PDB file of N, CA, C and O and ligand atoms in Angstrom:
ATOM      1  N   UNK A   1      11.878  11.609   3.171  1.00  0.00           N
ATOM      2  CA  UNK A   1      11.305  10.333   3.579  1.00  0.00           C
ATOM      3  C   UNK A   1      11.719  10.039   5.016  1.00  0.00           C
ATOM      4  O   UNK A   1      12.682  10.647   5.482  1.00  0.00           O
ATOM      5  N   UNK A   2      10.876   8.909   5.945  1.00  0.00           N
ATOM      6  CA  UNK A   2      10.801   9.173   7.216  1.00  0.00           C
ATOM      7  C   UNK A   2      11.856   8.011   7.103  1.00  0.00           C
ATOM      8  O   UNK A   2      11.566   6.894   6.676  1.00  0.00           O
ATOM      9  N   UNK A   3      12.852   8.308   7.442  1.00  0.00           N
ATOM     10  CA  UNK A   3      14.025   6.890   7.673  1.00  0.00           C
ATOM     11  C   UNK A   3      13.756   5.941   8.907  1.00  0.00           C
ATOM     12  O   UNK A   3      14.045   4.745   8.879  1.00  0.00           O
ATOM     13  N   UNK A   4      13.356   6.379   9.660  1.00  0.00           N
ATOM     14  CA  UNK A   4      12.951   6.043  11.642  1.00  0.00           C
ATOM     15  C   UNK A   4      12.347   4.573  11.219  1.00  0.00           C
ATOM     16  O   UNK A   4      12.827   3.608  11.814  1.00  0.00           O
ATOM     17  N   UNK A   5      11.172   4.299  10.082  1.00  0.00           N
ATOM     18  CA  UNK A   5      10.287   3.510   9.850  1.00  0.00           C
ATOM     19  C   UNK A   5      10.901   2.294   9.918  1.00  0.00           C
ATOM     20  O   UNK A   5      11.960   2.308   9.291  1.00  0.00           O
ATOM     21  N   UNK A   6      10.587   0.977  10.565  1.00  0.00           N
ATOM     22  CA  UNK A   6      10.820  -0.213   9.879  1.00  0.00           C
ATOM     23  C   UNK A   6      10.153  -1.035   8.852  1.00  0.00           C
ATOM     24  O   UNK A   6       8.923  -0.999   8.870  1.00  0.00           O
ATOM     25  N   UNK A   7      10.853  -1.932   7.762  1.00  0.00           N
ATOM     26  CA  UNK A   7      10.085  -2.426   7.224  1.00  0.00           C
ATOM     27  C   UNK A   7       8.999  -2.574   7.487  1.00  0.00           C
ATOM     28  O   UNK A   7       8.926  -2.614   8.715  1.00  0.00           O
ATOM     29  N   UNK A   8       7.550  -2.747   6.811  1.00  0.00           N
ATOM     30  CA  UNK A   8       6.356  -2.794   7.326  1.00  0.00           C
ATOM     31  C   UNK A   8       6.256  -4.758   7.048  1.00  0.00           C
ATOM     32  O   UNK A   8       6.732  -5.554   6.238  1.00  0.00           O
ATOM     33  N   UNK A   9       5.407  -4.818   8.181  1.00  0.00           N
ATOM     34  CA  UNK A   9       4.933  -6.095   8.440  1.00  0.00           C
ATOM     35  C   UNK A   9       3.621  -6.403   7.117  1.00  0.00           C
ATOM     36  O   UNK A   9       2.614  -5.728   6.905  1.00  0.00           O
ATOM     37  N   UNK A  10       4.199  -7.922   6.242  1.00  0.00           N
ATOM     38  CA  UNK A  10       3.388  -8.093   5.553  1.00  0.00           C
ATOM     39  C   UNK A  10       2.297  -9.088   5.356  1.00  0.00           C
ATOM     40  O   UNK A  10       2.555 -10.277   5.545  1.00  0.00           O
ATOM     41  N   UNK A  11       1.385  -8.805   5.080  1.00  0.00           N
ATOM     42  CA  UNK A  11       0.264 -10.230   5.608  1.00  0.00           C
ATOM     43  C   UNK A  11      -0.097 -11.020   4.131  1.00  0.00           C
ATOM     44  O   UNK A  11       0.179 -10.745   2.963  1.00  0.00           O
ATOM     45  N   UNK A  12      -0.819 -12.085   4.744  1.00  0.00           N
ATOM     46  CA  UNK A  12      -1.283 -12.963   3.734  1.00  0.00           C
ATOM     47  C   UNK A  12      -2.647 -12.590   3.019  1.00  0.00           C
ATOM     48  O   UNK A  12      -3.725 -12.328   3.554  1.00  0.00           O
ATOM     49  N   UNK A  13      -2.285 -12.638   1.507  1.00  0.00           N
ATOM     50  CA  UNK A  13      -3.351 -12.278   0.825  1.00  0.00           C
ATOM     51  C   UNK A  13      -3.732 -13.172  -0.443  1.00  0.00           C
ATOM     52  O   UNK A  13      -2.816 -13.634  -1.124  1.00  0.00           O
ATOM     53  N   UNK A  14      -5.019 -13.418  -0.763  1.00  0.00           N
ATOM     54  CA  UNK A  14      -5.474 -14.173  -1.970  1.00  0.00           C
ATOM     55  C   UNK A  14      -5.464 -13.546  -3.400  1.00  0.00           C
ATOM     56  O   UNK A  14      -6.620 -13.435  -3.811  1.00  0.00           O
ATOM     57  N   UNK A  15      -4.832 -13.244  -4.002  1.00  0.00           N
ATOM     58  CA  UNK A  15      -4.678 -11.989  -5.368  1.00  0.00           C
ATOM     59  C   UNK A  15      -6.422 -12.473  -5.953  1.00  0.00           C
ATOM     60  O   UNK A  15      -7.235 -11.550  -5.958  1.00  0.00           O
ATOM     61  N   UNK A  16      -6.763 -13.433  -6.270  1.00  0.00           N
ATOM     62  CA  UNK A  16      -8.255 -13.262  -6.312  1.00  0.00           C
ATOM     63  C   UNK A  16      -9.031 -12.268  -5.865  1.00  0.00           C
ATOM     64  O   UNK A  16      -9.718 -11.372  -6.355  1.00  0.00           O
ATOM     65  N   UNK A  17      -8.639 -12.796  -4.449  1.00  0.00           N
ATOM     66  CA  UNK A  17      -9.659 -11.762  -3.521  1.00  0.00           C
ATOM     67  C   UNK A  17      -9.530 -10.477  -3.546  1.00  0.00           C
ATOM     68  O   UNK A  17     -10.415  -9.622  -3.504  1.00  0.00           O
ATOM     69  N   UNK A  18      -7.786 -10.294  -3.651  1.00  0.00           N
ATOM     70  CA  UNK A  18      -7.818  -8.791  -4.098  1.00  0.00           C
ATOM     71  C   UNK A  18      -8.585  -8.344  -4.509  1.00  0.00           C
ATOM     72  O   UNK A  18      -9.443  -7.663  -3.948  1.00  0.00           O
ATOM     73  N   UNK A  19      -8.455  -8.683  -5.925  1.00  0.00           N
ATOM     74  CA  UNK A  19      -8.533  -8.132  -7.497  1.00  0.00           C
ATOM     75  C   UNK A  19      -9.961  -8.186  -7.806  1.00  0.00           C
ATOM     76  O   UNK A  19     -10.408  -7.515  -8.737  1.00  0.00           O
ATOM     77  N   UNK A  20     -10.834  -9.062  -6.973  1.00  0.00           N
ATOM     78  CA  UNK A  20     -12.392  -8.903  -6.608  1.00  0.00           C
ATOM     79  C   UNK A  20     -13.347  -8.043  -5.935  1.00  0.00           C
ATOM     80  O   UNK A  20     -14.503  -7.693  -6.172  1.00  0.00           O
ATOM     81  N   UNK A  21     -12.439  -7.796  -4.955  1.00  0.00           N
ATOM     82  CA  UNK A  21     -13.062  -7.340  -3.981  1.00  0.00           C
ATOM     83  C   UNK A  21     -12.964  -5.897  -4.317  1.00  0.00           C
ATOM     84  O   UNK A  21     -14.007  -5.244  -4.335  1.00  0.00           O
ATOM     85  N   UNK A  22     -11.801  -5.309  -4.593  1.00  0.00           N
ATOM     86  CA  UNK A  22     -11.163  -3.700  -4.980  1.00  0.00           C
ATOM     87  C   UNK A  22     -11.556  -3.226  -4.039  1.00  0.00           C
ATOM     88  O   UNK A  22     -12.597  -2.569  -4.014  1.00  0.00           O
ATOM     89  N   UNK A  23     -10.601  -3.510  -2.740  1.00  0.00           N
ATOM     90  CA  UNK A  23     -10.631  -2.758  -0.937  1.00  0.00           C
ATOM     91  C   UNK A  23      -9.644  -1.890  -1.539  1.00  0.00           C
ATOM     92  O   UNK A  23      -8.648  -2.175  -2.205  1.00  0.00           O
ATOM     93  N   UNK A  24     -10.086  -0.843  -1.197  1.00  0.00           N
ATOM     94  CA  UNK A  24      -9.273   0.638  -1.070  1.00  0.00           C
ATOM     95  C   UNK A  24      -7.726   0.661   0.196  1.00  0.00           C
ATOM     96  O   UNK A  24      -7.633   1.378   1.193  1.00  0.00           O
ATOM     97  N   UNK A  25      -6.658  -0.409  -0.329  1.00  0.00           N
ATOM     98  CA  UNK A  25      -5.885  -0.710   0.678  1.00  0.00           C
ATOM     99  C   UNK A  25      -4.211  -0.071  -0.205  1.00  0.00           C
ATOM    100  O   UNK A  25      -3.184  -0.736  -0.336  1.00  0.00           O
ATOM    101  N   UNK A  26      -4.336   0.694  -0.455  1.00  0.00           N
ATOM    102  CA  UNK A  26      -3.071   1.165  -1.504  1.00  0.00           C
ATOM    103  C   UNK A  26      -3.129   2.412  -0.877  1.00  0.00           C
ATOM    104  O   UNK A  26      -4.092   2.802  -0.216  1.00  0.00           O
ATOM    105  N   UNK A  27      -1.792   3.226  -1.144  1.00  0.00           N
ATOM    106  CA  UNK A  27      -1.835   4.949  -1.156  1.00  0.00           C
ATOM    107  C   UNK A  27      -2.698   5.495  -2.440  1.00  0.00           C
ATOM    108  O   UNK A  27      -3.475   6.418  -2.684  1.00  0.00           O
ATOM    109  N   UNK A  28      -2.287   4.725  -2.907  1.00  0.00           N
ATOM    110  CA  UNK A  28      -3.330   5.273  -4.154  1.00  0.00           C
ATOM    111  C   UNK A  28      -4.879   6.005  -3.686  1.00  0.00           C
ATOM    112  O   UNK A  28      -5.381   7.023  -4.161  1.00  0.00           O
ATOM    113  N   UNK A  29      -5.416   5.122  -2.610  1.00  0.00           N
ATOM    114  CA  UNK A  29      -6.555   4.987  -2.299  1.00  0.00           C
ATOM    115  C   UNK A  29      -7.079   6.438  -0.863  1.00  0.00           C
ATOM    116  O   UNK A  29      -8.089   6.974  -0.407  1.00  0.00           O
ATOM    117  N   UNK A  30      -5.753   6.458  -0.722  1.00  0.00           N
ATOM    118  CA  UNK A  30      -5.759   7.516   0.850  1.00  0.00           C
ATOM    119  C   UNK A  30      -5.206   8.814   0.519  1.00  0.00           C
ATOM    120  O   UNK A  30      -4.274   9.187  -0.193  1.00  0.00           O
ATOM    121  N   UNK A  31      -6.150   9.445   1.325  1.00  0.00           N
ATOM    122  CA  UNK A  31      -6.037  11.420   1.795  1.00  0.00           C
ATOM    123  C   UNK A  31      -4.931  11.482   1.375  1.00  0.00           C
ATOM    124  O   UNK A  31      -4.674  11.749   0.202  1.00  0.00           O
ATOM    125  N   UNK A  32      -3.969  11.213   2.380  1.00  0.00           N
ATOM    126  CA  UNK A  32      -2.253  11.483   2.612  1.00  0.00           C
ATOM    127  C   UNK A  32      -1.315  11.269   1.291  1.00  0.00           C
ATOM    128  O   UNK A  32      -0.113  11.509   1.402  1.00  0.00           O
ATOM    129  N   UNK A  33      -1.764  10.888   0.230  1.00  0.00           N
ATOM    130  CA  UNK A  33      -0.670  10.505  -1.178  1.00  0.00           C
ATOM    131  C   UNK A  33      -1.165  12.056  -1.994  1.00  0.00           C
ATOM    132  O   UNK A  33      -2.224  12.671  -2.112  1.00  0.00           O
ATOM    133  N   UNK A  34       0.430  12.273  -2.504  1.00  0.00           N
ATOM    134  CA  UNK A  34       0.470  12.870  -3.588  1.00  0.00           C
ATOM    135  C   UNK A  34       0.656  12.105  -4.712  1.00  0.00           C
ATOM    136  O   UNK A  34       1.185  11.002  -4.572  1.00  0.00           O
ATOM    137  N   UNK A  35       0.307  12.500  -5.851  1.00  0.00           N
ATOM    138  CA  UNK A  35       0.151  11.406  -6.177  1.00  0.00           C
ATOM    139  C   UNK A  35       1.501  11.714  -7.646  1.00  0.00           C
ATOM    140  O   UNK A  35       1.721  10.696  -8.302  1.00  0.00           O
ATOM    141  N   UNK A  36       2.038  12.572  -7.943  1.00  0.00           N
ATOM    142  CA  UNK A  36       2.673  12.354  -9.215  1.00  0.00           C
ATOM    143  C   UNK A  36       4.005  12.278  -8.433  1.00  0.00           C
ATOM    144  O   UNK A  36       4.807  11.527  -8.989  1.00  0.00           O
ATOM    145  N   UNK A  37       4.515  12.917  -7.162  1.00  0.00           N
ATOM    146  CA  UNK A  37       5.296  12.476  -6.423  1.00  0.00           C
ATOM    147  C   UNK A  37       6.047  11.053  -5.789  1.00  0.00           C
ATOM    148  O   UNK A  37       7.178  10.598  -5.621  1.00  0.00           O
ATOM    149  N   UNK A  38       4.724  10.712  -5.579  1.00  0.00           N
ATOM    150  CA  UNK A  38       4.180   9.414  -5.125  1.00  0.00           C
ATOM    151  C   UNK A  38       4.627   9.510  -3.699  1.00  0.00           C
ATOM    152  O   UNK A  38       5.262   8.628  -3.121  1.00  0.00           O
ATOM    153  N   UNK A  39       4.272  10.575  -3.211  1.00  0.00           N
ATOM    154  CA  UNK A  39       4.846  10.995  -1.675  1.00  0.00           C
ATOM    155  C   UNK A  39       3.885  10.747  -0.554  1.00  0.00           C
ATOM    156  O   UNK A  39       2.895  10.321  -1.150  1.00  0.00           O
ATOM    157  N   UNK A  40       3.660  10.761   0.463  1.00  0.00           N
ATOM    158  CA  UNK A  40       3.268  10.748   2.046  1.00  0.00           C
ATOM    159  C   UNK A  40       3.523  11.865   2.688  1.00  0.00           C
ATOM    160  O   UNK A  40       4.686  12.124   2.996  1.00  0.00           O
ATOM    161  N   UNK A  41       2.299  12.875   3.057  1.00  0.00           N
ATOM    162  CA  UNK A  41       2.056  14.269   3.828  1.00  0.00           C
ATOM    163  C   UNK A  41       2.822  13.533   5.243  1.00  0.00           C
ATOM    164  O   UNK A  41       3.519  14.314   5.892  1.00  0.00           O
ATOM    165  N   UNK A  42       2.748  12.270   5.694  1.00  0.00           N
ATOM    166  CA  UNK A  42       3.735  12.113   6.842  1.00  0.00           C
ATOM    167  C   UNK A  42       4.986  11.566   6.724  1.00  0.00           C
ATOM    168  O   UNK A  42       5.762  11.189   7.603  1.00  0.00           O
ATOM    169  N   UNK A  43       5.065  11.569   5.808  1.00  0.00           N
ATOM    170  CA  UNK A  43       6.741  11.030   4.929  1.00  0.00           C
ATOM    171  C   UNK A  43       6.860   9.392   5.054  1.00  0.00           C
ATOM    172  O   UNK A  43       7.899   8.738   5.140  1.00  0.00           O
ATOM    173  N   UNK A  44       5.506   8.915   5.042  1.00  0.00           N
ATOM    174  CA  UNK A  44       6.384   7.392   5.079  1.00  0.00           C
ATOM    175  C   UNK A  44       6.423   6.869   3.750  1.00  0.00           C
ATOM    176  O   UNK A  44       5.517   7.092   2.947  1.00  0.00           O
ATOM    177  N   UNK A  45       7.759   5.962   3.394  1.00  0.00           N
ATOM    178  CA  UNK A  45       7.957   5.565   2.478  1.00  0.00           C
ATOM    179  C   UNK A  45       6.638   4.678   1.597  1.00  0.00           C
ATOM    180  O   UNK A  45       6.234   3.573   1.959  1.00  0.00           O
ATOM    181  N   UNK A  46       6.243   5.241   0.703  1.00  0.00           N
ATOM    182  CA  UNK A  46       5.063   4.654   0.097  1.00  0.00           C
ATOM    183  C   UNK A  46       5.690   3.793  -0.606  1.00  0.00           C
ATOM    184  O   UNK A  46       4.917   3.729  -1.561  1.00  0.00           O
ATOM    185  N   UNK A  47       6.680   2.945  -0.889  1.00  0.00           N
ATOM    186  CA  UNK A  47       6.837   2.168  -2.319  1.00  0.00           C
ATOM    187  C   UNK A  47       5.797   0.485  -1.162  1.00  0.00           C
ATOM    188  O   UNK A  47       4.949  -0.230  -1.695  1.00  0.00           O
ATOM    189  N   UNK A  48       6.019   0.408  -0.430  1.00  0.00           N
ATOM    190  CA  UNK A  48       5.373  -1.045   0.183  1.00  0.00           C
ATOM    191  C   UNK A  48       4.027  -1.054  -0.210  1.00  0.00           C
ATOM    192  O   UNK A  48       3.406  -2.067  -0.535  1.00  0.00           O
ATOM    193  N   UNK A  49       3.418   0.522  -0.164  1.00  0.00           N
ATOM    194  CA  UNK A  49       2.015   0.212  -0.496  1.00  0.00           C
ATOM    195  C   UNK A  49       1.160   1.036  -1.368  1.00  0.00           C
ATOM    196  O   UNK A  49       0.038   1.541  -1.399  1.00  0.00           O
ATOM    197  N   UNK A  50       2.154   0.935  -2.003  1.00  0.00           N
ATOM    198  CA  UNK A  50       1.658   1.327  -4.223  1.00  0.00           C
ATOM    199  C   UNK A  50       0.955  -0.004  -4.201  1.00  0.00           C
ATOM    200  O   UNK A  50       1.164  -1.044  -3.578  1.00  0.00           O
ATOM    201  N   UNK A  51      -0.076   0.420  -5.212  1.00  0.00           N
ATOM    202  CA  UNK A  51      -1.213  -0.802  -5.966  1.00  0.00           C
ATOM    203  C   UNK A  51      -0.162  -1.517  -6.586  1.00  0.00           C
ATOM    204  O   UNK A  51       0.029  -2.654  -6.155  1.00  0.00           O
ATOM    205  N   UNK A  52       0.661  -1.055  -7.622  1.00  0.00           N
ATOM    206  CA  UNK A  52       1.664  -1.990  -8.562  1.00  0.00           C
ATOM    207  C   UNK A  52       2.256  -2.742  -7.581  1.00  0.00           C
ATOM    208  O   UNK A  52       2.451  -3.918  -7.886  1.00  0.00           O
ATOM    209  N   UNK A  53       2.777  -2.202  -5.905  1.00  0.00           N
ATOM    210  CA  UNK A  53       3.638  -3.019  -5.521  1.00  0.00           C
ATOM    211  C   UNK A  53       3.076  -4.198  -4.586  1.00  0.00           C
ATOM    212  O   UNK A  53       3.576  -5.286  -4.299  1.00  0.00           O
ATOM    213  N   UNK A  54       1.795  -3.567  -4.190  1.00  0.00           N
ATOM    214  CA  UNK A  54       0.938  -4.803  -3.679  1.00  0.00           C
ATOM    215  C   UNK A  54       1.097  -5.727  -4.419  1.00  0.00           C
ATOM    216  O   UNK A  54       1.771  -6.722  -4.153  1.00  0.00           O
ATOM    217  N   UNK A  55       0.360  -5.475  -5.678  1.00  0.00           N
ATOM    218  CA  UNK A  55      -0.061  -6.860  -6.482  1.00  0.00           C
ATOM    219  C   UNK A  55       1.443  -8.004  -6.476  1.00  0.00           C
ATOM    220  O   UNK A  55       1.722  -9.164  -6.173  1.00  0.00           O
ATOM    221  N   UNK A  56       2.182  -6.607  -7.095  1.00  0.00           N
ATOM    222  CA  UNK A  56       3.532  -7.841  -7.566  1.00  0.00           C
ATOM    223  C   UNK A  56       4.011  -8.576  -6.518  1.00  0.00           C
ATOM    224  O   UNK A  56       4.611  -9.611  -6.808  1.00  0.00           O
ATOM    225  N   UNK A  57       3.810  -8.105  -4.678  1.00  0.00           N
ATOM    226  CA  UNK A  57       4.427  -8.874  -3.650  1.00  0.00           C
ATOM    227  C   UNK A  57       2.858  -9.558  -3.624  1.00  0.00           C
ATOM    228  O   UNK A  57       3.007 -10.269  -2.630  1.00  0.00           O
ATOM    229  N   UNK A  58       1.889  -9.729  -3.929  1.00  0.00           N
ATOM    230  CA  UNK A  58       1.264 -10.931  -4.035  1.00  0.00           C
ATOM    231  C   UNK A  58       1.235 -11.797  -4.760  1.00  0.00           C
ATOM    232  O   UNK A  58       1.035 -12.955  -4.391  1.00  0.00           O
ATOM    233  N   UNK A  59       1.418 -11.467  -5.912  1.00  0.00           N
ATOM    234  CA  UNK A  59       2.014 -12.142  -6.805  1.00  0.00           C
ATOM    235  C   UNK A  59       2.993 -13.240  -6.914  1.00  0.00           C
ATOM    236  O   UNK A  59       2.896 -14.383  -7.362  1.00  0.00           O
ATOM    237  N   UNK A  60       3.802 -12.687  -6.470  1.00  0.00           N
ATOM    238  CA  UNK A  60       4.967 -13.502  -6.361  1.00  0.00           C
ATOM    239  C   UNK A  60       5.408 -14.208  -4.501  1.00  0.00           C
ATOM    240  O   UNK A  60       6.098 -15.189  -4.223  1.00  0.00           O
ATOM    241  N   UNK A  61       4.868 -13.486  -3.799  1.00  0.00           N
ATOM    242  CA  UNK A  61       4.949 -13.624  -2.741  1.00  0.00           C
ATOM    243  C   UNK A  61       3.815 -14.293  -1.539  1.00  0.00           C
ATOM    244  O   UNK A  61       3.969 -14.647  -0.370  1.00  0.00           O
ATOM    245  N   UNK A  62       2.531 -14.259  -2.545  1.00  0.00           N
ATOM    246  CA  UNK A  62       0.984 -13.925  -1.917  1.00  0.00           C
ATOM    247  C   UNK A  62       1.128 -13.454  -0.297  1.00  0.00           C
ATOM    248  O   UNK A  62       0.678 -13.941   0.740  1.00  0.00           O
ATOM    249  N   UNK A  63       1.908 -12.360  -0.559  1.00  0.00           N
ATOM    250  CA  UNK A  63       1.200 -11.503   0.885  1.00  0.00           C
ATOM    251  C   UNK A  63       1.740 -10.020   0.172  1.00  0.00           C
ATOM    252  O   UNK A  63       2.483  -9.913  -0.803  1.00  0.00           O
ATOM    253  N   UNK A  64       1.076  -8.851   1.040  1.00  0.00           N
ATOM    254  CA  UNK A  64       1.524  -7.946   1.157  1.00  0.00           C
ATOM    255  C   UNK A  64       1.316  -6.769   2.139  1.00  0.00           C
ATOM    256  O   UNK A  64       0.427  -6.827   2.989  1.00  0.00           O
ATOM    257  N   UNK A  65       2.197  -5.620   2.015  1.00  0.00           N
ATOM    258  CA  UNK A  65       1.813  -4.664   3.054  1.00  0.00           C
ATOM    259  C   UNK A  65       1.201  -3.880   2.977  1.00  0.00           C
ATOM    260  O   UNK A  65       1.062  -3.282   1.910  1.00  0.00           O
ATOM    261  N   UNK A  66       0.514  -3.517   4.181  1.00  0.00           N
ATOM    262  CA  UNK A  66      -1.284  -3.040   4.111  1.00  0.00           C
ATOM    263  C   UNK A  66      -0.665  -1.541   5.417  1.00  0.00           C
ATOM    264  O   UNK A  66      -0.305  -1.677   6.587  1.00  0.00           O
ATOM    265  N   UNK A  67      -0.767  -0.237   4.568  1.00  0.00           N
ATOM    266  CA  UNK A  67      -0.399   0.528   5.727  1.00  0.00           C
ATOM    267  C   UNK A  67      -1.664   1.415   6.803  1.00  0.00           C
ATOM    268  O   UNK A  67      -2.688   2.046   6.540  1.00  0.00           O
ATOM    269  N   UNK A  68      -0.982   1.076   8.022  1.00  0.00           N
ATOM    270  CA  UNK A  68      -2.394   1.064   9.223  1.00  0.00           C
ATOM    271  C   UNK A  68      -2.450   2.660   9.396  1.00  0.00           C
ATOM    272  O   UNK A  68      -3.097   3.350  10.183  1.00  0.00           O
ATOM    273  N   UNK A  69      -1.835   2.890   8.708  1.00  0.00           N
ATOM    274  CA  UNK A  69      -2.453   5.213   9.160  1.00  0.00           C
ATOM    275  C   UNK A  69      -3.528   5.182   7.259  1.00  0.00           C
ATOM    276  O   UNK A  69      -4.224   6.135   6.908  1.00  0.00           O
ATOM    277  N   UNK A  70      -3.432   4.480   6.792  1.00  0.00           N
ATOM    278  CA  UNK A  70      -4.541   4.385   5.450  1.00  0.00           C
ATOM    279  C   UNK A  70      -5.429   5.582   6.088  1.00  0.00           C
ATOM    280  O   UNK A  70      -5.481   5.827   7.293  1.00  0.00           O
ATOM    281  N   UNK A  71      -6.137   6.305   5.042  1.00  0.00           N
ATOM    282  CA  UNK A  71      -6.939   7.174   5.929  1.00  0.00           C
ATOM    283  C   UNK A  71      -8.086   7.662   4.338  1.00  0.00           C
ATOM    284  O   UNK A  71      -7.683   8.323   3.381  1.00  0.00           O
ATOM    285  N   UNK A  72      -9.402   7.134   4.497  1.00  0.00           N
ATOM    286  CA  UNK A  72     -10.386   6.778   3.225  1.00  0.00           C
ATOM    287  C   UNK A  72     -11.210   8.405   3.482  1.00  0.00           C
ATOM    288  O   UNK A  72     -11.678   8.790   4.554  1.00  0.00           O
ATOM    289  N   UNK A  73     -11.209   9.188   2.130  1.00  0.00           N
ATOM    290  CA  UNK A  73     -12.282   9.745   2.475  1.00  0.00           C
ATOM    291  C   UNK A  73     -13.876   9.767   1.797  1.00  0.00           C
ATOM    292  O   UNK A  73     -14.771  10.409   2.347  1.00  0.00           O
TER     293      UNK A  73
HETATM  294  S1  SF4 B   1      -0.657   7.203   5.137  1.00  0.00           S
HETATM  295 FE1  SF4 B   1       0.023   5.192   4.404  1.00  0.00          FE
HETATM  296  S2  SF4 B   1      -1.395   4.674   2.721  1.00  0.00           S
HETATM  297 FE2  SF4 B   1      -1.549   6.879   3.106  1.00  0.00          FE
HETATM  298  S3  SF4 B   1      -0.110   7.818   1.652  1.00  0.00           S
HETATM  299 FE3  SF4 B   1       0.954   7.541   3.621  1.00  0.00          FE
HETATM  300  S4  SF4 B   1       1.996   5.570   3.383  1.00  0.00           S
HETATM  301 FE4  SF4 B   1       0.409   5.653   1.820  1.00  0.00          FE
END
């Protein structure tokens, strides 16, 4: 795992809108995840932006972190 990283910056989100909309904004969703690993081909720490961990920091938090190398194919 890439240690260098800082916490990722987290934004404001509507869990409605989430959970409506189903934007492809998780690792779940991108090239770069392995997925039984739950790893990053560039080593960044995926736990900020697992689907489970979105929801629950919206959840409880209504925001969460949205990572900007996401990459849809
Ligand atoms: S690039 Fe970002 S969204 Fe994609 S697997 Fe890595 S950490 Fe997750």
């Amino acid at each position: 795992v890439n240690q260098g990283i800082k916490a990722p910056i987290k934004d404001s989100v509507s869990l409605e809108q989430y959970k409506a909309y189903n934007y492809a904004t998780a690792c779940e969703d991108c090239t770069h995840f392995d997925l039984l690993p739950e790893t990053c081909t560039f080593t960044f720490p995926t736990e900020p932006f697992l689907r489970r961990n979105q929801i629950k920091d919206i959840e409880t938090k209504g925001e969460a972190a949205f990572c900007r190398a996401i990459e849809i194919d």
